[in-house]
Short mmCIF file of C-alpha atoms in Angstrom, two decimals:
data_model
loop_
_atom_site.label_atom_id
_atom_site.label_comp_id
_atom_site.label_asym_id
_atom_site.label_seq_id
_atom_site.Cartn_x
_atom_site.Cartn_y
_atom_site.Cartn_z
CA MET J 1 -24.15 24.35 -15.67
CA LEU J 2 -20.44 24.38 -15.67
CA CYS J 3 -18.19 21.03 -15.28
CA GLN J 4 -17.69 20.73 -11.37
CA GLU J 5 -14.06 19.33 -12.38
CA CYS J 6 -12.58 21.99 -14.38
CA GLY J 7 -15.26 24.71 -13.95
CA LYS J 8 -14.56 25.74 -17.70
CA ASN J 9 -16.63 23.68 -19.95
CA LYS J 10 -20.18 22.94 -20.17
CA ALA J 11 -21.28 19.90 -18.10
CA THR J 12 -22.75 17.21 -20.53
CA VAL J 13 -22.10 14.16 -18.37
CA HIS J 14 -24.20 13.52 -15.25
CA LEU J 15 -23.04 10.94 -12.49
CA THR J 16 -24.98 9.65 -9.61
CA ARG J 17 -23.35 7.62 -7.06
CA ILE J 18 -24.92 6.07 -4.09
CA LYS J 19 -22.62 5.25 -1.35
CA ASN J 20 -23.71 4.50 2.43
CA ASN J 21 -27.17 5.47 1.37
CA GLU J 22 -26.04 9.07 0.63
CA LYS J 23 -26.69 10.16 -2.99
CA THR J 24 -23.73 12.31 -4.71
CA GLU J 25 -24.44 13.93 -8.00
CA ILE J 26 -21.67 14.90 -10.37
CA TYR J 27 -21.63 17.05 -13.28
CA LEU J 28 -18.76 17.07 -15.59
CA CYS J 29 -17.69 17.80 -18.95
CA GLU J 30 -16.92 15.32 -21.58
CA GLU J 31 -13.04 15.80 -21.27
CA CYS J 32 -12.95 15.57 -17.57
CA ALA J 33 -15.62 12.57 -17.56
CA GLN J 34 -13.00 10.65 -19.87
CA LYS J 35 -10.22 11.68 -17.60
CA LYS J 36 -11.82 10.30 -14.58
CA GLY J 37 -12.16 6.90 -16.48
CA GLU J 38 -8.79 6.97 -17.75
CA LEU J 39 -6.82 4.09 -16.27
CA ASN J 40 -7.65 4.81 -12.79
CA LEU J 41 -5.68 3.07 -10.25
CA ALA J 42 -7.85 0.73 -8.17
CA GLN J 43 -8.26 2.13 -4.68
CA ASP J 44 -8.12 -0.34 -2.03
CA THR J 45 -8.77 1.76 1.06
CA LEU J 46 -12.17 2.69 -0.36
CA SER J 47 -13.46 -0.95 -0.64
CA LEU J 48 -11.74 -1.77 2.77
CA HIS J 49 -13.57 0.87 4.58
CA ASN J 50 -16.95 -0.02 2.95
CA PHE J 51 -16.30 -3.41 4.11
CA LEU J 52 -15.73 -2.02 7.67
CA THR J 53 -18.69 0.24 7.90
CA GLY J 54 -20.76 -2.71 6.60
CA PHE J 55 -19.47 -4.70 9.39
CA LEU J 56 -20.48 -2.04 11.75
CA GLY J 57 -23.62 -1.10 10.57
CA GLY J 58 -24.82 -4.96 10.01
CA GLY J 59 -26.35 -7.47 12.06
CA GLN J 60 -28.75 -6.60 14.84
CA PRO J 61 -30.16 -3.14 14.95
CA GLN J 62 -28.80 -1.37 18.29
CA GLN J 63 -30.71 0.20 20.89
CA THR J 64 -30.40 3.90 20.38
CA SER J 65 -31.45 7.02 22.20
CA GLN J 66 -33.71 9.94 20.56
CA THR J 67 -30.56 11.62 19.44
CA GLY J 68 -29.28 8.25 17.85
CA ASP J 69 -26.36 7.53 19.86
CA LEU J 70 -26.14 4.20 21.43
CA VAL J 71 -27.29 4.00 24.91
CA GLY J 72 -24.58 3.69 27.48
CA VAL J 73 -21.57 4.64 25.20
CA SER J 74 -20.31 8.11 25.95
CA ASP J 75 -18.41 9.88 23.46
CA CYS J 76 -14.49 9.75 23.71
CA PRO J 77 -13.48 12.16 26.57
CA ARG J 78 -10.23 13.38 24.52
CA CYS J 79 -11.28 13.95 20.94
CA GLY J 80 -15.02 13.84 21.43
CA LEU J 81 -15.81 11.23 18.95
CA SER J 82 -19.12 9.50 19.33
CA TYR J 83 -19.56 5.86 18.65
CA ASN J 84 -22.07 6.48 16.21
CA GLU J 85 -19.33 8.57 14.01
CA PHE J 86 -17.00 5.90 14.22
CA ARG J 87 -19.81 3.60 12.96
CA GLU J 88 -20.23 5.88 10.06
CA LYS J 89 -16.70 6.23 9.03
CA GLY J 90 -14.93 3.35 10.57
CA ARG J 91 -12.33 5.54 11.84
CA LEU J 92 -11.33 6.23 15.32
CA GLY J 93 -10.10 9.72 16.51
CA CYS J 94 -7.37 9.40 19.00
CA VAL J 95 -5.71 6.79 21.46
CA GLN J 96 -8.21 7.21 24.21
CA CYS J 97 -10.98 6.34 21.61
CA TYR J 98 -9.40 2.65 21.96
CA GLU J 99 -10.12 2.86 25.66
CA ASN J 100 -13.31 4.59 25.59
CA PHE J 101 -14.96 2.00 23.03
CA GLU J 102 -12.72 -0.78 24.18
CA GLU J 103 -16.02 -2.89 24.94
CA GLN J 104 -17.61 -2.49 21.35
CA LEU J 105 -14.18 -2.54 19.47
CA THR J 106 -13.01 -5.79 21.10
CA PRO J 107 -15.67 -8.38 19.09
CA LEU J 108 -15.11 -6.05 16.16
CA ILE J 109 -11.14 -6.35 16.14
CA LYS J 110 -11.49 -9.94 16.64
CA ARG J 111 -13.87 -10.18 13.57
CA ILE J 112 -11.51 -8.21 11.42
CA HIS J 113 -8.19 -10.00 12.38
CA GLY J 114 -9.10 -13.21 13.74
CA ARG J 115 -7.02 -12.61 16.72
CA GLU J 116 -7.15 -10.54 19.79
CA GLU J 117 -3.79 -9.59 20.99
CA HIS J 118 -0.50 -8.00 19.31
CA ARG J 119 2.34 -10.26 19.25
CA GLY J 120 4.60 -8.29 16.78
CA LYS J 121 7.06 -5.46 17.40
CA VAL J 122 7.42 -3.58 20.56
CA PRO J 123 9.09 -0.28 20.29
CA ALA J 124 12.34 0.15 22.17
CA ARG J 125 11.58 3.17 23.90
CA THR J 126 7.87 3.41 24.67
CA GLY J 127 7.53 -0.19 25.42
CA GLY J 128 10.67 -1.15 27.43
CA LEU J 129 9.00 -3.71 29.94
CA ILE J 130 6.68 -5.21 27.65
CA ARG J 131 9.57 -5.68 25.24
CA LYS J 132 11.33 -7.84 27.88
CA LYS J 133 8.14 -9.84 28.52
CA ARG J 134 7.88 -10.69 24.83
CA GLU J 135 11.51 -11.74 24.55
CA ILE J 136 10.85 -14.18 27.47
CA GLU J 137 7.82 -15.61 25.62
CA LYS J 138 9.83 -15.74 22.64
CA LEU J 139 12.56 -17.80 24.32
CA ARG J 140 10.07 -19.89 26.04
CA GLU J 141 8.81 -21.04 22.58
CA GLU J 142 12.29 -21.67 21.23
CA MET J 143 12.94 -23.91 24.71
CA GLU J 144 9.79 -25.95 23.92
CA LYS J 145 10.99 -26.47 20.28
CA ALA J 146 14.41 -27.36 21.42
CA VAL J 147 12.80 -30.22 23.90
CA ARG J 148 10.28 -31.39 21.14
CA GLU J 149 13.52 -32.00 18.93
CA GLU J 150 15.30 -33.51 21.94
CA ASN J 151 17.97 -30.95 21.75
CA PHE J 152 18.37 -30.81 25.60
CA GLU J 153 21.64 -28.94 26.11
CA GLU J 154 20.08 -26.18 24.12
CA ALA J 155 16.84 -26.31 26.07
CA ALA J 156 18.66 -25.92 29.06
CA ARG J 157 20.83 -23.11 27.97
CA ILE J 158 17.70 -21.12 26.98
CA ARG J 159 16.09 -21.94 30.41
CA ASP J 160 19.11 -20.37 32.07
CA ASP J 161 18.67 -17.46 29.81
CA ILE J 162 14.90 -17.06 30.92
CA ARG J 163 15.67 -17.34 34.56
CA LYS J 164 18.22 -14.55 34.25
CA MET J 165 15.67 -12.31 32.43
CA GLU J 166 12.98 -13.01 34.62
CA LYS J 167 15.24 -12.02 37.73
CA GLU J 168 16.06 -8.79 35.87
CA LEU J 169 12.55 -8.06 35.36
CA GLU J 170 11.66 -8.49 38.91
CA GLY J 171 14.57 -6.27 40.02
CA MET D 28 4.93 27.18 -19.93
CA PRO D 29 7.34 24.43 -18.67
CA LEU D 30 6.30 22.62 -15.65
CA ASP D 31 7.31 23.50 -11.94
CA LYS D 32 9.15 20.36 -10.64
CA ARG D 33 9.91 19.67 -7.10
CA VAL D 34 10.87 16.10 -7.50
CA LYS D 35 13.12 15.87 -10.49
CA ASN D 36 13.63 12.27 -10.96
CA GLU D 37 10.57 10.55 -12.76
CA GLN D 38 12.39 6.88 -12.18
CA SER D 39 11.79 4.99 -8.93
CA LYS D 40 14.24 2.25 -7.83
CA TRP D 41 11.44 -0.26 -8.05
CA MET D 42 10.96 0.29 -11.65
CA GLN D 43 14.28 -1.20 -12.52
CA GLY D 44 12.74 -4.51 -13.31
CA LYS D 45 15.45 -6.50 -11.41
CA GLY D 46 15.30 -8.49 -8.27
CA PRO D 47 14.30 -12.04 -7.58
CA MET D 48 11.30 -13.53 -9.60
CA SER D 49 11.31 -10.43 -11.73
CA ASP D 50 9.86 -12.32 -14.54
CA VAL D 51 6.46 -12.46 -12.43
CA VAL D 52 6.95 -10.12 -9.56
CA ILE D 53 7.17 -6.40 -10.47
CA SER D 54 7.73 -4.84 -7.05
CA SER D 55 7.30 -5.51 -3.13
CA ARG D 56 6.24 -3.03 -0.85
CA ALA D 57 6.19 -2.88 3.18
CA ARG D 58 4.40 0.05 4.91
CA LEU D 59 4.01 0.61 8.46
CA ALA D 60 1.32 2.97 10.08
CA ARG D 61 2.14 4.83 13.26
CA ASN D 62 0.79 7.55 15.15
CA LEU D 63 2.23 10.09 17.75
CA ALA D 64 0.73 9.53 21.21
CA GLN D 65 0.42 13.04 22.36
CA PHE D 66 -2.05 13.95 19.25
CA SER D 67 -5.17 12.76 18.00
CA PHE D 68 -5.30 10.99 14.43
CA PRO D 69 -5.17 13.68 11.55
CA SER D 70 -8.81 13.68 10.92
CA ARG D 71 -9.50 14.72 14.47
CA GLU D 72 -7.02 17.31 14.78
CA ASP D 73 -7.10 20.97 13.54
CA GLY D 74 -4.51 22.63 11.31
CA LYS D 75 -2.56 24.32 13.91
CA GLN D 76 -1.92 20.86 15.61
CA LEU D 77 -1.31 19.10 12.24
CA HIS D 78 1.24 21.69 11.74
CA GLN D 79 3.11 20.64 14.78
CA VAL D 80 2.94 17.12 13.84
CA ARG D 81 4.38 17.80 10.48
CA ASP D 82 7.20 20.06 12.04
CA LYS D 83 8.00 17.55 14.85
CA ILE D 84 8.40 14.64 12.37
CA ARG D 85 10.25 16.63 9.64
CA GLU D 86 12.80 17.83 12.52
CA THR D 87 12.96 14.17 13.35
CA LEU D 88 13.83 12.90 10.05
CA LYS D 89 16.59 15.50 9.49
CA GLY D 90 18.60 13.94 11.97
CA LEU D 91 18.67 10.55 10.48
CA GLN D 92 21.09 9.05 7.93
CA TYR D 93 18.65 8.63 4.99
CA LYS D 94 19.11 11.97 3.31
CA LEU D 95 14.95 12.39 3.01
CA ASP D 96 14.00 15.22 0.99
CA PHE D 97 10.80 16.77 2.81
CA LEU D 98 8.02 18.27 1.00
CA GLN D 99 4.86 20.16 1.83
CA MET D 100 2.01 18.72 -0.01
CA GLU D 101 0.12 22.13 -0.36
CA GLU D 102 3.12 23.44 -2.27
CA LEU D 103 3.21 20.79 -4.78
CA PRO D 104 1.59 21.44 -8.26
CA GLU D 105 -1.48 19.12 -8.99
CA LEU D 106 0.33 17.41 -11.74
CA GLU D 107 3.40 16.56 -9.36
CA LYS D 108 0.99 15.13 -6.90
CA ARG D 109 -0.78 13.08 -9.47
CA ALA D 110 2.70 11.85 -10.70
CA LEU D 111 3.58 10.64 -7.23
CA VAL D 112 0.48 8.62 -7.01
CA GLU D 113 1.31 7.19 -10.42
CA ARG D 114 4.80 6.02 -9.22
CA HIS D 115 2.93 4.63 -6.11
CA LEU D 116 4.80 6.79 -3.75
CA ILE D 117 1.82 8.40 -2.22
CA SER D 118 -1.95 7.30 -1.95
CA ILE D 119 -4.75 8.91 -3.91
CA ASP D 120 -5.96 10.37 -0.55
CA HIS D 121 -2.49 11.94 0.25
CA ALA D 122 -2.59 13.74 -3.00
CA THR D 123 -6.10 14.93 -2.86
CA GLN D 124 -7.48 15.38 0.74
CA GLY D 125 -6.66 16.93 3.96
CA PRO D 126 -4.46 19.78 5.30
CA LYS D 127 -0.89 20.05 6.38
CA LYS D 128 0.19 16.73 4.67
CA GLY D 129 4.05 16.02 4.01
CA LEU D 130 6.22 13.56 2.19
CA ALA D 131 9.72 12.61 2.68
CA ILE D 132 11.33 10.59 0.33
CA ASP D 133 14.96 9.54 -0.43
CA LYS D 134 16.90 9.87 -3.82
CA ASP D 135 16.34 6.34 -5.17
CA GLN D 136 12.50 6.93 -4.26
CA MET D 137 12.78 3.61 -2.18
CA ILE D 138 11.72 5.17 1.20
CA SER D 139 8.67 7.42 1.14
CA ILE D 140 7.12 8.59 4.36
CA MET D 141 3.74 10.08 4.32
CA VAL D 142 3.01 12.60 7.08
CA ASN D 143 -0.63 13.27 8.27
CA GLU D 144 -2.28 10.83 5.95
CA GLU D 145 -4.98 8.92 7.73
CA ASP D 146 -2.28 8.21 10.35
CA HIS D 147 0.65 10.44 11.55
CA LEU D 148 3.06 8.39 9.60
CA ARG D 149 2.85 5.89 6.80
CA ILE D 150 6.54 4.70 6.25
CA GLN D 151 6.79 3.09 3.11
CA VAL D 152 9.57 0.90 1.50
CA LEU D 153 9.42 0.05 -2.05
CA PHE D 154 11.81 -2.50 -3.77
CA PRO D 155 11.85 -4.27 -7.28
CA GLY D 156 11.02 -7.67 -7.55
CA MET D 157 10.47 -10.07 -4.67
CA GLN D 158 12.24 -8.58 -1.82
CA LEU D 159 9.67 -8.31 0.97
CA LEU D 160 12.19 -9.33 3.65
CA ASP D 161 14.58 -6.73 2.65
CA ALA D 162 11.79 -4.37 2.42
CA LEU D 163 10.40 -5.29 5.95
CA ARG D 164 14.18 -4.79 7.37
CA LEU D 165 14.49 -1.45 5.81
CA VAL D 166 11.22 0.02 7.08
CA ASP D 167 11.80 -1.58 10.44
CA GLU D 168 15.01 0.34 10.70
CA VAL D 169 13.52 3.71 9.67
CA ASP D 170 10.81 3.09 12.32
CA ASP D 171 13.41 2.37 14.96
CA ARG D 172 15.30 5.51 14.30
CA LEU D 173 11.95 7.64 14.45
CA GLU D 174 11.07 5.92 17.57
CA GLU D 175 14.23 7.12 19.29
CA LYS D 176 12.72 10.41 19.06
CA LEU D 177 8.97 10.21 18.89
CA GLU D 178 6.52 8.83 21.38
CA TYR D 179 4.25 6.53 19.61
CA ALA D 180 0.66 5.39 20.19
CA PHE D 181 1.20 1.80 21.42
CA GLN D 182 -0.32 -0.58 23.90
CA GLU D 183 0.45 -3.89 25.06
CA LYS D 184 -2.94 -5.65 24.15
CA TRP D 185 -3.59 -3.94 20.71
CA GLY D 186 -0.15 -2.92 19.70
CA PHE D 187 0.35 0.09 17.42
CA LEU D 188 -2.89 2.18 17.62
CA THR D 189 -4.16 3.22 14.07
CA CYS D 190 -6.83 5.38 13.00
CA CYS D 191 -8.59 2.55 11.14
CA PRO D 192 -8.74 -0.63 13.15
CA THR D 193 -8.04 -2.63 10.25
CA ASN D 194 -4.25 -1.44 10.46
CA LEU D 195 -4.14 -2.12 14.34
CA GLY D 196 -1.53 -4.37 15.89
CA THR D 197 1.92 -4.63 13.70
CA GLY D 198 0.39 -1.57 11.43
CA LEU D 199 2.23 -3.52 8.69
CA ARG D 200 0.70 -3.85 5.26
CA VAL D 201 2.99 -5.60 2.66
CA SER D 202 2.08 -5.95 -0.74
CA VAL D 203 3.29 -7.60 -4.02
CA MET D 204 2.66 -6.57 -7.47
CA VAL D 205 2.62 -9.35 -9.90
CA HIS D 206 2.18 -9.75 -13.53
CA LEU D 207 0.19 -12.93 -14.72
CA PRO D 208 -0.41 -13.04 -18.57
CA GLY D 209 0.36 -16.88 -18.54
CA LEU D 210 -2.73 -17.68 -16.21
CA ASN D 211 -4.96 -15.16 -17.65
CA MET D 212 -4.21 -16.90 -21.13
CA THR D 213 -4.70 -20.30 -19.84
CA GLY D 214 -7.97 -19.58 -18.28
CA ARG D 215 -6.48 -20.19 -14.83
CA LEU D 216 -6.29 -16.63 -13.46
CA GLN D 217 -10.01 -16.60 -11.67
CA GLN D 218 -9.45 -19.92 -10.13
CA THR D 219 -5.83 -18.86 -8.68
CA LEU D 220 -7.03 -15.50 -7.38
CA GLN D 221 -9.50 -17.16 -5.56
CA LEU D 222 -7.09 -19.55 -4.04
CA VAL D 223 -5.19 -16.65 -2.97
CA THR D 224 -8.03 -15.06 -1.32
CA ARG D 225 -8.88 -18.29 0.47
CA LEU D 226 -5.37 -18.22 2.07
CA GLY D 227 -5.99 -15.06 3.49
CA LEU D 228 -4.43 -12.29 1.03
CA ALA D 229 -6.35 -9.54 -0.22
CA VAL D 230 -6.27 -9.21 -4.41
CA ARG D 231 -6.94 -6.27 -6.39
CA GLY D 232 -6.39 -5.56 -10.00
CA LEU D 233 -4.07 -2.48 -10.29
CA TYR D 234 -6.08 -0.89 -13.05
CA GLY D 235 -9.80 -1.10 -12.70
CA GLU D 236 -12.16 -2.94 -10.59
CA GLY D 237 -12.07 -6.45 -8.87
CA SER D 238 -10.45 -9.25 -10.68
CA GLU D 239 -10.22 -7.76 -14.11
CA SER D 240 -7.36 -5.82 -14.69
CA ALA D 241 -5.54 -3.93 -17.74
CA GLY D 242 -2.04 -5.15 -18.12
CA ASN D 243 -2.57 -8.47 -15.96
CA LEU D 244 -1.13 -6.60 -13.00
CA PHE D 245 -2.41 -7.66 -9.79
CA GLN D 246 -1.63 -6.45 -6.25
CA LEU D 247 -1.58 -9.17 -3.40
CA SER D 248 -1.30 -8.00 0.25
CA ASN D 249 -2.04 -9.18 3.83
CA GLN D 250 -5.57 -8.48 5.19
CA THR D 251 -4.69 -8.73 8.83
CA SER D 252 -2.09 -7.07 10.85
CA LEU D 253 -2.94 -7.95 14.24
CA GLY D 254 -1.94 -11.12 16.16
CA LEU D 255 0.97 -12.29 14.06
CA ARG D 256 4.46 -11.21 13.98
CA GLU D 257 5.91 -9.07 11.20
CA GLU D 258 8.05 -12.07 10.24
CA GLU D 259 5.10 -14.38 10.28
CA ILE D 260 2.95 -12.04 8.07
CA ILE D 261 5.79 -11.86 5.54
CA ASP D 262 6.45 -15.91 5.65
CA ASN D 263 2.65 -16.15 4.91
CA ILE D 264 2.36 -13.88 1.85
CA SER D 265 5.72 -15.25 0.60
CA GLY D 266 4.47 -18.66 0.77
CA VAL D 267 1.44 -17.82 -1.46
CA ILE D 268 3.51 -15.54 -3.77
CA ASP D 269 5.80 -18.65 -4.45
CA GLN D 270 2.83 -20.51 -5.46
CA VAL D 271 1.55 -17.89 -7.56
CA VAL D 272 4.82 -17.39 -9.56
CA GLU D 273 5.16 -21.30 -9.84
CA ARG D 274 1.62 -21.65 -11.50
CA GLU D 275 2.38 -18.55 -13.69
CA ARG D 276 5.65 -20.12 -14.79
CA GLU D 277 3.93 -23.55 -15.51
CA ALA D 278 1.15 -21.50 -17.59
CA ARG D 279 3.90 -19.85 -19.57
CA GLN D 280 5.64 -23.18 -20.24
CA TYR D 281 2.52 -24.70 -21.34
CA LEU D 282 1.78 -21.82 -23.67
CA VAL D 283 5.24 -22.19 -25.34
CA LYS D 284 4.92 -25.70 -25.59
CA GLU D 285 1.31 -26.22 -26.61
CA ARG D 286 0.32 -22.96 -28.35
CA GLU D 287 3.55 -21.56 -29.62
CA MET D 288 2.01 -19.97 -32.64
CA ASP D 289 -0.76 -18.39 -30.77
CA ILE D 290 1.73 -16.67 -28.38
CA LYS D 291 4.13 -15.79 -30.81
CA ASP D 292 1.58 -14.27 -32.89
CA ARG D 293 0.25 -12.27 -29.98
CA VAL D 294 3.49 -11.09 -29.07
CA TRP D 295 4.77 -9.78 -32.32
CA ARG D 296 1.14 -8.24 -33.08
CA ALA D 297 1.85 -6.19 -29.62
CA TYR D 298 5.08 -5.41 -30.88
CA GLY D 299 3.97 -4.41 -34.14
CA THR D 300 1.27 -2.05 -32.76
CA LEU D 301 3.50 -0.42 -30.17
CA SER D 302 6.18 -0.03 -32.82
CA TYR D 303 3.78 1.79 -35.27
CA ALA D 304 0.92 3.34 -33.42
CA GLN D 305 0.65 7.02 -34.05
CA LYS D 306 -1.66 7.39 -31.01
CA ILE D 307 -2.58 5.06 -28.19
CA SER D 308 -4.62 5.21 -25.25
CA SER D 309 -3.13 4.36 -21.68
CA GLU D 310 -5.48 1.22 -21.52
CA GLU D 311 -4.46 -0.20 -24.79
CA ALA D 312 -0.73 0.44 -24.23
CA VAL D 313 -0.76 -1.09 -20.77
CA SER D 314 -2.39 -4.31 -22.16
CA LEU D 315 0.05 -4.38 -25.22
CA LEU D 316 2.94 -3.88 -22.85
CA SER D 317 2.06 -6.84 -21.05
CA ASP D 318 2.11 -9.06 -24.06
CA LEU D 319 5.50 -7.52 -24.85
CA LYS D 320 6.96 -8.07 -21.49
CA LEU D 321 5.86 -11.76 -21.58
CA GLY D 322 7.50 -11.89 -24.89
CA ILE D 323 10.66 -10.93 -23.55
CA ASP D 324 10.43 -13.01 -20.35
CA LEU D 325 9.95 -15.96 -22.95
CA GLY D 326 12.78 -15.12 -25.15
CA ILE D 327 10.60 -14.64 -28.11
CA ILE D 328 11.62 -10.97 -28.29
CA LYS D 329 15.42 -10.55 -27.68
CA GLU D 330 17.59 -7.68 -26.64
CA MET D 331 14.91 -5.71 -25.17
CA ASP D 332 15.05 -4.47 -21.45
CA PRO D 333 12.50 -6.39 -19.45
CA ALA D 334 12.22 -3.53 -17.12
CA ILE D 335 10.03 -1.84 -20.03
CA LEU D 336 6.72 -2.79 -18.48
CA SER D 337 7.75 -1.47 -14.93
CA GLN D 338 8.87 1.69 -16.48
CA LEU D 339 6.29 2.30 -19.22
CA MET D 340 3.28 1.41 -17.00
CA VAL D 341 4.26 4.67 -14.87
CA PHE D 342 5.50 6.71 -17.93
CA ILE D 343 2.47 6.29 -20.19
CA ARG D 344 0.01 7.56 -17.30
CA PRO D 345 -1.29 11.08 -17.64
CA ALA D 346 0.53 13.03 -15.11
CA THR D 347 3.96 11.45 -15.70
CA LEU D 348 3.65 11.63 -19.24
CA GLN D 349 2.88 15.51 -19.15
CA ARG D 350 6.07 15.84 -16.84
CA ILE D 351 7.98 14.14 -19.23
CA ASN D 352 7.20 16.44 -21.96
CA ASN D 353 7.25 19.42 -19.59
CA ARG D 354 3.96 20.79 -20.35
CA GLU D 355 0.31 20.20 -20.07
CA LEU D 356 -1.28 18.08 -22.65
CA ASN D 357 -4.69 17.40 -23.70
CA GLU D 358 -6.09 14.04 -24.13
CA LEU D 359 -5.30 13.78 -27.85
CA GLU D 360 -1.78 15.32 -27.29
CA ARG D 361 -1.28 12.58 -24.63
CA ASP D 362 -2.24 9.65 -26.77
CA ILE D 363 0.35 10.80 -29.56
CA LYS D 364 3.01 11.54 -27.00
CA ARG D 365 2.20 8.32 -25.42
CA ALA D 366 2.87 6.28 -28.69
CA GLU D 367 6.03 8.38 -29.43
CA LEU D 368 7.45 7.73 -25.76
CA ILE D 369 6.78 3.98 -26.23
CA LYS D 370 8.59 3.75 -29.68
CA LYS D 371 11.55 5.58 -28.08
CA LYS D 372 12.06 3.39 -25.35
CA MET D 373 11.52 0.24 -27.32
CA VAL D 374 14.59 1.03 -29.56
CA GLY D 375 16.54 1.76 -26.11
CA GLY D 376 16.39 5.52 -26.30
CA GLY D 377 14.98 8.02 -23.75
#
């Protein structure tokens, strides 16, 4: 048998890997096997995904139909991804998947991030209205801080700004 | 046969060894994950669609002020792709998997944008030393410019939508590469890294598995991306890095004061081996270069550029080494050329 890596030399090294209950066997020649072991950069993505699929597969066995799909969870209408495929790979297929699997994703996302709602950047063009709302929220926080620090003039100024922005939002 | 090179420069800006806290912090990285709303994520899209994604992004990038070179991954020779991984400009997956991938990089190799990796866009900025805030500012600016032309996948509740839910929200992953020989030699490394993990950061050895790492090089990064503002994510990680740097410096001072002969012996032995070795493996080289860098940072070795570690840790790796020598090398040849290159760099040449 020839080395699966270079396809030139005779394979003398036999590696067996078990990942997600799937066994893969690799046959390599001495040189390629060494090369594979040569100061490999650690892969964070790999461990992260293992971790995630562990998350998804763990816990209570879910009720499945004969085909193995989760009962009551239909495939994503846009990209066709099934919930089972997501559970296996830990990857979603498209924007629509987030809506389609929202019920299943919500607790998972909370477990991963410890939080449920985005508070960061809002893109200028795609998120015009949301951006305004966020700015107001941020100003509110600043106003409360100013009040706490008994900096009332500043607080009043921020309050006026907020009112102005809220009017803009309504109009 | 000389190698076909599309990216001429082997040197990235982050390898300069400068920047704040550069005695401990090698580099700072900020990376944003973004997707285009009208296409499925790369793994669910066919070649034709991915081609369109790449063209669209390439056209948008052309109009920006950053003077980025755009490369189609399938046109790059294998060695070139691996060398890009060695310089941390692309991921291993980007070098090996999937069709119609693209890469945009600037001349200094500070900005690198992966197209059709796991997400349509992975915008990355790499700086030398501890410069996370600057990295965030630049990556944010590039992102703004792109968003002027591209419709991003974004929603109010979950923010930027990504292929893997671990990147959801800000889509921001920041990481800092640190060199921790002092903590290792004083036996405080594991304890410190555990603490870092408890404070919510992910830790991995740069080379090898888990918390063992050749060259005492570790990468610390944020674990979560949803629910915090970008600046808060940076604040959190910076706070932890400050602590790590502080502890590492303390450990080094302890070594100089209490174990001066041990440390000097170790540094000069590394110097000796690196100066006279006729052939050397990358693993041995990285670990000796770590000792050498410590010696330079502590003033034991004078008049040597502290950037030697940042540069050589990349230059001695297989693909980059072959590119520097402009030909393919087998393993033994690599070990010989590696030893030659290190010697040359140590006397200030090359």
